[in-house]
Amino acid sequence: MKRSGFTVMSKLIGYVKPLTGYMLLAILMGVVGNLCASFITIFGGYAVVKFLGFEVSMSMTMIFTALIIFALARGILRYAEQAGNHFIAFKLLALIRDKIFGALRKLAPAKLEGRDKGDLISVITSDIELLEVFYAHTISPIVIATIFSLIMCLLIGSYHWILGLAAAVSYLTVGAVIPMIISKKSGDKGLNFRIKSGELSGFVLDSMRGLNETLQYGNGKKRMKEMTQKSLDLANDDEYLKKKAGEGAAFVGTVLMLFDFTMLFLSAWLYNSGKIGFDGVVISTIALMSSFGPTVSLANLGSTLQYTFAAGNRVLDLLEEKPVVEDITGKDSIEFDGAAAENIDFSYGDQRIIKDLSIDIPKGKIVGIVGRSGCGKSTLLKLFMRFWETNKGRIALSDKNVNDINTSDLRDMESFMTQDTQLFKDTILNNLLIAKPNATLEEVENACKKASIHDFIMVLPKGYETDVGELGETLSGGERQRLGLARAFLHNAPFMLLDEPTSNLDSLNEAVILKSLHQQHEEKTVILVSHRKSTMSIADRVYSAENGRLS
């Protein structure tokens, strides 16, 4: 969803609330530090005025003492301000990342299926990182520039109100009008740049995962050509934005000179009119010339903020996206006593997958479901897991609608093995412990024996401490599948939902696994989805799925 820059800014500022105290301290140090920097030049002006013989209320000793004090204070306060702003920025980035992962947890799996994973990675990494510019170099600098400019307007205006008004127009033009013009001229290029950056990340990730297939079928040149074109498109947008930033910086420099000369001519005219003294000419001109630092920083943000607001817009999209299914809490806990689907309908968008389907899963029974691909078998298991909600009908555990069961209790009662086992770049042991983090090694080994994978693990050089590589690339499809089944056994839930648990296994390993399932059928209730007739041999009841129905 596209938001205005003001909307993005206001929403991002809302996340500063926990660190308001630090932000106020950074602003205070920034205002005082910039005043010290300007007054170094202003006191130099007083020294010049006094040297030329005009009356000044301070002695040279006082002036030079003040110069030394301001110089030291400026260095200390500048460091403290920057340290404070960056502490706030990185603390907030950590908080936002935590919120992002919380949002992803709520959106998964329904809202994340089919999403470009490379683009998601781009949001989580580079887009959030770009917000550092906003939190460290935008919020407090805006407030600092506003307060500082007001003080300088009062100082310059103390010589004559016309000079104060001229200073106010100068600060407002440089700090507000010019950034808005630069930002408007950049248009949607910043948002397009971030979108294309995410698309390129997804394309590269996809290319890396499919490298073997690309080489096998000689598709490398075509893939490289596409990647080059995407990179060039991204580079062109980046070049355009940087060109606008350069033009903006040149424009700001020109405007500053015009305002400096305007102040000089106005003060000289007032001096000739006898309305101010010579010190008014020197100090007002020097004060303006030395005080554009905070507002110039805002002017330079005009093009940079295009990247930042675009990144913030994408982060907010993820944070504010509504999940398909909300977690349920606060309900009474229940014990598993069978499951059922009653007259359910379900569609992915406009495509109906399940139509008026009913099935009873008695406690302690193994129920098999067979059918061609795409007939809704896997979808039915996901509905039992409440990854989606049915369009019509009821999914129930222990005769209680899953929409009235605490999500955590539902997950505890169910062990779900999908067709594709996701393995993390970690050891075999840690990949298994996902199912039960506090499990003992003995429990892990027993689960692996039931899944016919223990003997294989023990012949590996490091046994259970063997690293499986990225996405389990060091293991075969059958080995990954048996590790997924071991997870299901280790979770030790009373209701097991197994989607093609033996599709990649030889007959011997299949027999071991089926024996393990059969031995536990009095303790476990199992839905077994498979194309293999041999797998269905242990089922107490077998249903055939066709056109979203069971028979």
Coordinates of N, CA and C in Angstrom, one line a residue, residues 96-108 111-112 315-323:
I96 N 12.1 -3.0 15.9 CA 11.3 -3.2 14.7 C 11.5 -4.6 14.1
R97 N 12.7 -5.1 14.2 CA 13.0 -6.5 13.7 C 12.2 -7.5 14.5
D98 N 12.1 -7.2 15.8 CA 11.4 -8.1 16.7 C 9.9 -8.1 16.3
K99 N 9.4 -6.9 16.0 CA 8.0 -6.8 15.6 C 7.8 -7.4 14.2
I100 N 8.7 -7.3 13.3 CA 8.6 -7.9 12.0 C 8.5 -9.4 12.1
F101 N 9.4 -10.0 13.0 CA 9.4 -11.4 13.1 C 8.1 -11.9 13.8
G102 N 7.6 -11.0 14.7 CA 6.3 -11.3 15.3 C 5.2 -11.3 14.3
A103 N 5.3 -10.3 13.4 CA 4.2 -10.2 12.3 C 4.3 -11.4 11.3
L104 N 5.5 -11.8 11.0 CA 5.7 -13.0 10.1 C 5.1 -14.2 10.8
R105 N 5.3 -14.3 12.1 CA 4.8 -15.5 12.8 C 3.3 -15.5 12.7
K106 N 2.6 -14.3 12.8 CA 1.2 -14.3 12.7 C 0.7 -14.5 11.3
L107 N 1.5 -14.1 10.3 CA 1.1 -14.2 8.9 C 1.2 -15.6 8.4
A108 N 2.2 -16.3 9.0 CA 2.5 -17.7 8.5 C 1.4 -18.7 9.0
K111 N -0.5 -16.5 4.7 CA -0.1 -15.2 4.0 C 1.2 -15.3 3.4
L112 N 2.1 -16.2 3.8 CA 3.4 -16.3 3.3 C 3.6 -17.3 2.2
V315 N 8.2 -1.8 5.1 CA 8.2 -2.4 6.4 C 6.8 -2.3 7.1
L316 N 6.2 -1.1 6.9 CA 4.8 -0.9 7.5 C 3.8 -1.8 6.8
D317 N 4.0 -2.1 5.5 CA 3.1 -3.0 4.9 C 3.1 -4.4 5.6
L318 N 4.3 -4.8 5.9 CA 4.4 -6.1 6.5 C 3.9 -6.1 8.0
L319 N 4.2 -5.0 8.7 CA 3.7 -4.9 10.1 C 2.2 -4.8 10.2
E320 N 1.6 -4.1 9.2 CA 0.2 -3.9 9.3 C -0.7 -4.8 8.5
E321 N 0.0 -5.8 7.8 CA -0.8 -6.8 7.1 C -1.6 -7.7 8.0
K322 N -2.8 -7.9 7.7 CA -3.7 -8.7 8.6 C -3.5 -10.2 8.3
P323 N -3.3 -11.0 9.3 CA -3.2 -12.5 9.0 C -4.5 -13.1 8.6

